[in-house]
XYZ file of C-alpha atoms in Angstrom:
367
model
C 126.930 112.173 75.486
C 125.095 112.426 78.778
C 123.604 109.163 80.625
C 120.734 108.798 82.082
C 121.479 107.271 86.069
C 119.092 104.668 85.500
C 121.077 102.931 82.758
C 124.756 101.739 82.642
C 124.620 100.258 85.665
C 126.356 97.469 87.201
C 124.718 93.969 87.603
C 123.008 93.228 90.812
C 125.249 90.527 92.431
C 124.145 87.327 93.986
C 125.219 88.695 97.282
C 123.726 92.014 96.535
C 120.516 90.030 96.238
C 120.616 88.212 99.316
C 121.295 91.469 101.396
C 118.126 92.274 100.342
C 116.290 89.134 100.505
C 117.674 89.434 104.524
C 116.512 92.476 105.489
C 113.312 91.734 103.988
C 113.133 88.648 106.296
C 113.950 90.814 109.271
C 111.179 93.067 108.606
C 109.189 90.365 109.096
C 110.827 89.013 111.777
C 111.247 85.363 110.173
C 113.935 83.210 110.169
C 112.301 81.152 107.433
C 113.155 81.247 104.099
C 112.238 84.603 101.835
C 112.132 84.650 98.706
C 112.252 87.625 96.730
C 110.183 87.091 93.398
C 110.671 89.597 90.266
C 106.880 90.469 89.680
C 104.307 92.183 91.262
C 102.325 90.493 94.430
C 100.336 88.631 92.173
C 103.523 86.362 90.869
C 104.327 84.839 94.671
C 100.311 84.532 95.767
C 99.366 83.094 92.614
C 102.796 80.648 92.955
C 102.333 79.827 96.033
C 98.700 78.347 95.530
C 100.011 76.210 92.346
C 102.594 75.121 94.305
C 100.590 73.279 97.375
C 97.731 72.815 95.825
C 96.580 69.811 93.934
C 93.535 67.508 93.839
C 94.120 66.041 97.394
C 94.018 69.084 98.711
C 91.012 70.520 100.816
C 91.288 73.980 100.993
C 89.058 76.333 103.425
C 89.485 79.905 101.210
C 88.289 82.885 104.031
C 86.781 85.071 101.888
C 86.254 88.948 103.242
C 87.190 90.904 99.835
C 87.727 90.054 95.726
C 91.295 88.973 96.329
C 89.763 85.920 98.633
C 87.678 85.411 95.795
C 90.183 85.056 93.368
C 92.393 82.319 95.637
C 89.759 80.392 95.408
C 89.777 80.811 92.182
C 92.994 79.426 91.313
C 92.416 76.546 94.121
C 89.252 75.206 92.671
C 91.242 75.646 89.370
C 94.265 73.091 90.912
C 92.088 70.116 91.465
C 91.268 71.193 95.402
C 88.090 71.097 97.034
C 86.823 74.359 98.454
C 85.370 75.727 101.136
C 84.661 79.141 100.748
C 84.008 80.666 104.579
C 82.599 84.597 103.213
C 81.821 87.301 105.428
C 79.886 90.585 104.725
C 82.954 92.921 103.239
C 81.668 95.489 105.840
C 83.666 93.270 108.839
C 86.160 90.585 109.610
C 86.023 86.428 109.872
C 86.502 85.110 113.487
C 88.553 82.991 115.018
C 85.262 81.001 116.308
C 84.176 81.121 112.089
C 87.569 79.110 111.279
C 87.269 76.833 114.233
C 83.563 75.934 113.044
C 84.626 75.082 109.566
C 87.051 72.838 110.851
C 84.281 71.013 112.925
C 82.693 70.339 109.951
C 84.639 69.860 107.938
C 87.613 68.326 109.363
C 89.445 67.097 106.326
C 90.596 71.242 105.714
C 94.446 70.897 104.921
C 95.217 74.393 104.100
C 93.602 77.577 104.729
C 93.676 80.607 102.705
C 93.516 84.326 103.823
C 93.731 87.880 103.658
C 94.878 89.968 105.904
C 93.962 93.149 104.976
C 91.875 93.720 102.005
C 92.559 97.103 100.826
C 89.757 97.007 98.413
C 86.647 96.676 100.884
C 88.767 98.547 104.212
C 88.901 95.006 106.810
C 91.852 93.399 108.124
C 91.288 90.027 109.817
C 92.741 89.003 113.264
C 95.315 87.018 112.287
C 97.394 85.891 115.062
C 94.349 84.451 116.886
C 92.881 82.672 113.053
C 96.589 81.558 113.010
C 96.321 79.733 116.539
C 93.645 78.065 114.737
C 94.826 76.663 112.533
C 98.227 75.224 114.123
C 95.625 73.324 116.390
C 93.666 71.898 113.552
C 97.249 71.066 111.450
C 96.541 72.856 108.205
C 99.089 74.673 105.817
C 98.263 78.625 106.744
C 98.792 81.048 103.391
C 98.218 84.359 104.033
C 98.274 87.490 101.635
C 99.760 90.584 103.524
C 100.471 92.870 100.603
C 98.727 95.640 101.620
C 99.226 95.211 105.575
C 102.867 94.898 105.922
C 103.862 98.517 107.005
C 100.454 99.498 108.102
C 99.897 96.910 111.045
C 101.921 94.094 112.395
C 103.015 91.080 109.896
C 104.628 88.148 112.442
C 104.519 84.841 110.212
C 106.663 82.892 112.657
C 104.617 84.139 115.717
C 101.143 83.292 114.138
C 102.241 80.238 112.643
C 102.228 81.008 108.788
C 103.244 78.871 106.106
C 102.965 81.207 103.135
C 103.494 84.953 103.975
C 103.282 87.169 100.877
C 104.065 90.812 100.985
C 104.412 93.448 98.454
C 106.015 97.218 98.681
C 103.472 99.266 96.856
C 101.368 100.080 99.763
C 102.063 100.763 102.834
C 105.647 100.349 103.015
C 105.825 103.120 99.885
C 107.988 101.333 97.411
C 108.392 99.690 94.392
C 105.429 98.025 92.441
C 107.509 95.341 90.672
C 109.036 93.108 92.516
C 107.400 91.366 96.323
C 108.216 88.455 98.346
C 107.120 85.550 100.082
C 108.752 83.856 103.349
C 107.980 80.364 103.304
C 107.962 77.355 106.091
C 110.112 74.044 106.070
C 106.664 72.484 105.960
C 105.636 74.467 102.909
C 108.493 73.804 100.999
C 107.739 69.587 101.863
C 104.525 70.075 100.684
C 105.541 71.953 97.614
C 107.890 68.749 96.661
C 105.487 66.535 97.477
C 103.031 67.780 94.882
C 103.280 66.668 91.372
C 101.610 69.875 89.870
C 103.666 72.383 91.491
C 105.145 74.656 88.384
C 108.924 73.745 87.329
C 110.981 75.695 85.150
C 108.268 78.413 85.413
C 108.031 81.776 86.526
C 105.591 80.814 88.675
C 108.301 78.079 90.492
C 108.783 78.713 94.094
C 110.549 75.344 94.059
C 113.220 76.663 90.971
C 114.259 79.635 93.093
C 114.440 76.883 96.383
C 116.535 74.148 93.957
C 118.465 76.774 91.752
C 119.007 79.577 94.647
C 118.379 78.805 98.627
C 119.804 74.794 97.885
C 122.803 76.660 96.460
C 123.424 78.737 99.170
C 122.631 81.892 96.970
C 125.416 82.702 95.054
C 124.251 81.905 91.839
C 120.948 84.263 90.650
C 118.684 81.988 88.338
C 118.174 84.566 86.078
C 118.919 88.516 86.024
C 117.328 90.245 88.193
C 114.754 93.816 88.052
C 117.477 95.264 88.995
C 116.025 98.853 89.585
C 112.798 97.507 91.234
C 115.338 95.792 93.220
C 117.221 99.157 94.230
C 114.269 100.442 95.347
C 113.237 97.737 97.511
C 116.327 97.929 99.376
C 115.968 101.808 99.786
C 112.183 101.013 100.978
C 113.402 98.744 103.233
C 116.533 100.953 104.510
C 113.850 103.953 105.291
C 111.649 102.107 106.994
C 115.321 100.851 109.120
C 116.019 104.300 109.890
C 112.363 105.639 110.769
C 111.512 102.236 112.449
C 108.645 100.212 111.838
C 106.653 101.036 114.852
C 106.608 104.645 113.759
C 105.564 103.707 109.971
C 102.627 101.432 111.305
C 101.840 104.048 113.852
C 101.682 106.916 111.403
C 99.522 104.423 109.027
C 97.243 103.682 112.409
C 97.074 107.435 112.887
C 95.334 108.337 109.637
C 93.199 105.562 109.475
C 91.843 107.003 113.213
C 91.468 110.425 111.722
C 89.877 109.472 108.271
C 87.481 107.268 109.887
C 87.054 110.349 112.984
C 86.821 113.021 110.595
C 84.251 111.297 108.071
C 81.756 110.583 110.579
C 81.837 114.641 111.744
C 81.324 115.455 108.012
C 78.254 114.351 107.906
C 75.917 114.574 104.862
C 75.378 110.658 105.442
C 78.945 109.679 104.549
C 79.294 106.730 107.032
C 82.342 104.420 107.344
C 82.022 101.021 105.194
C 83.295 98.904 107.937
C 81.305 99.125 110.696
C 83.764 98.542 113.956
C 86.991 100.545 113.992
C 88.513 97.250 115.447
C 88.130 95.651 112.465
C 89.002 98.396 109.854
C 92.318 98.233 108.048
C 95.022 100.801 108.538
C 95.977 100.900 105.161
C 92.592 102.078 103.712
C 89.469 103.625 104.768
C 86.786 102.602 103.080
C 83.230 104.917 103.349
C 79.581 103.836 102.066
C 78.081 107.076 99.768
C 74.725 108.580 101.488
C 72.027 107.120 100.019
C 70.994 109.008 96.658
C 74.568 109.862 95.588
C 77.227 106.882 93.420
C 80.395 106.701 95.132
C 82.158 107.198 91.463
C 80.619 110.410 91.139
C 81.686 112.076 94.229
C 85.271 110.977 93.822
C 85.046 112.573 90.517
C 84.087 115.641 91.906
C 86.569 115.596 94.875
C 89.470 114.526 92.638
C 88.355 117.562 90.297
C 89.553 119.391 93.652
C 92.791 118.323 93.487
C 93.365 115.153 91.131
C 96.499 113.947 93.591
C 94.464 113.075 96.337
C 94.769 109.132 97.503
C 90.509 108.582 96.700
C 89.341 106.206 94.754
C 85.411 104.437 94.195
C 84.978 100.805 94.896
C 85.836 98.267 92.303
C 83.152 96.780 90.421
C 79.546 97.180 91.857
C 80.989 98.877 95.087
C 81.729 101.434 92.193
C 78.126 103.141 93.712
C 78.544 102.740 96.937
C 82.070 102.855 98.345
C 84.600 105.297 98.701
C 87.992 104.710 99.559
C 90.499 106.798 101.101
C 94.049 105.108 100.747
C 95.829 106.892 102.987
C 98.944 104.459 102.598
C 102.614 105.184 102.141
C 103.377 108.688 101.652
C 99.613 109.477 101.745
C 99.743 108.265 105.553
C 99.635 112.161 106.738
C 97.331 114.410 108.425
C 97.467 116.786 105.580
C 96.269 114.182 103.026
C 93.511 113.313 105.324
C 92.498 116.950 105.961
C 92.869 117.666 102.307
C 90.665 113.987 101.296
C 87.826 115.015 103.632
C 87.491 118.777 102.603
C 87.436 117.474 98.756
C 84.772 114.979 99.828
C 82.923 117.438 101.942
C 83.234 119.542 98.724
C 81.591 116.876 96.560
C 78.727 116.099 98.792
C 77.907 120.198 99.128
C 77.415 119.945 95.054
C 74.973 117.222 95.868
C 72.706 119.872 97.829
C 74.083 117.678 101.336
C 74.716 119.327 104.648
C 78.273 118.800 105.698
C 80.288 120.322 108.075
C 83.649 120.324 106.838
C 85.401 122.624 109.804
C 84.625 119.481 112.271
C 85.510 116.890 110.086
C 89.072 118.619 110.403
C 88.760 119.262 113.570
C 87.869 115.626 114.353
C 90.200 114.416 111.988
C 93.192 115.954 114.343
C 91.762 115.335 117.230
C 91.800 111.077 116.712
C 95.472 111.888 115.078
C 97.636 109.976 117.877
């Protein structure tokens, strides 16, 4: 009787583990403590909220996409005041922006951010929000899930706290299990707070008490042990590749999508409206007025149903397009092949579109 390789195999050791749980911290260049948690992204970010978060707490929640939304979300739903600081989804928050809401409102004790939102195309300027915030004193929690691989993610250089990541995106792994490097002054707060989960899946502090206080050699329950594998084989590419070429390569298509889109024409227009602030991982386009956004994916994706396209979630649904050229979608040839599909679509709609420059455009901003 045959075996399938997924099953039979050994269990993933405690030092096994925290072989991985290293070379996940020096991706990110951290000597603080990561944790490697056995759920998607939303596990640690959720976790990490619950566990600094209580009704002392005064929380300014940056808000440039739904995931923002949804932090504040599960702040309000701790106890904490918040301050919501929202920006159009079309660009970024400011340093300046964080700095004013701490002039008002100068009893802010931890600040809550996204990176890049993959959803709406922006990525914030983080190092600079993060100098910020080390002058004002606040806890810094910041959601990098879908920037880590496609730009720079330095949580000791820009002074974060909380630093969640996830593999699904850009650094094209596994879905099912993320992490989430975390400060000596996190972990304080986290035992100073009353509410923080215990003997939850949610815990940051069980893993801390029951694995890092241990010196990890005993797991505190079994792990995802194939999610697990993969990680450490995402990780080990990205080792052998280098991470400067991965972010470059992400950088690259972003450059062409957003190059090649505005040479299409037809009145397809990027959704953020300075390159500087558009994500690498994602670039999201606003539909020419007449068409829904959902429809002309529909169309492309009858082209060729692989392509990385996808409509806006929610009401964006009519007006944005995104192109999520992350992972292994971060190629020219899934760019050339998203904007001919999309050129495609907007022909059926009786548009002009010139799909020969788009490509042509598309390689020429490929660096």
């Amino acid at each position: 009787m045959s075996t399938h390789p997924f099953l039979g195999l050994a269990p993933l050791s405690a030092t096994h583990f925290a072989s991985i749980e290293d070379r996940v911290a020096r991706l990110l260049r951290t000597t603080q403590d990561v944790v490697i948690m056995q759920g998607e992204a939303l596990l640690p970010l959720e976790g990490a909220i619950r566990a600094v978060a209580d009704p002392g707490t005064t929380a300014l929640n940056v808000v440039t996409g739904p995931y923002g939304q949804t932090f504040g979300d599960w702040l309000r739903d701790c106890g904490a005041t918040v301050i919501d600081l929202a920006v159009p989804f079309h660009t970024a928050v400011t340093a300046g922006q964080i700095r004013e809401a701490f002039a008002g409102h100068p009893e802010i004790d931890f600040v809550s951010l996204v990176h890049a939102e993959a959803a709406t195309g922006n990525t914030n300027p983080v190092a600079e929000i993060g100098e910020a915030v080390r002058e004002h004193g606040a806890l810094f929690y910041l959601d990098a899930v879908a920037s880590i691989g496609a730009e720079p993610v330095l949580p000791d250089a820009w002074g974060v706290d909380l630093c969640v990541i996830g593999a699904q995106k850009a650094m094209g792994g596994p879905a099912g299990v993320s992490a989430v490097s975390v400060s000596e002054r996190a972990w304080a707060r986290m035992a100073a707070n009353p509410r923080a989960p215990r003997r939850s899946y949610l815990s940051l502090l069980d893993w801390k008490e029951r694995w890092i206080d241990g010196g990890r050699t005993a797991l505190p329950h079994a792990p995802a042990q194939l999610e697990m594998l993969a990680l450490q084989a995402c990780v080990e590419h990205i080792e052998a590749v280098g991470l400067d070429t991965v972010t470059a390569r992400h950088a690259a298509a972003a450059a062409a999508t957003r190059a090649g889109a505005l040479a299409l024409g037809g009145g397809l227009a990027p959704y953020v409206h300075e390159a500087s602030e558009a994500a690498p991982v994602a670039t999201t386009l606003r539909a020419p007025s007449g068409t829904v956004a959902a429809e002309l994916v529909a169309h492309a994706l009858a082209v060729d149903p692989a392509l990385p396209l996808a409509a806006g979630g929610g009401a964006l649904a009519k007006e944005m397009i995104r192109v999520n050229h992350y992972g292994s979608d971060a190629t020219r040839g899934a760019v050339r092949a998203s904007l001919a599909a999309l050129g495609t679509a907007l022909a059926e709609q009786g548009l002009t579109v010139d799909v020969r420059g788009a490509l042509s455009a598309a390689d020429g901003a490929w660096r």
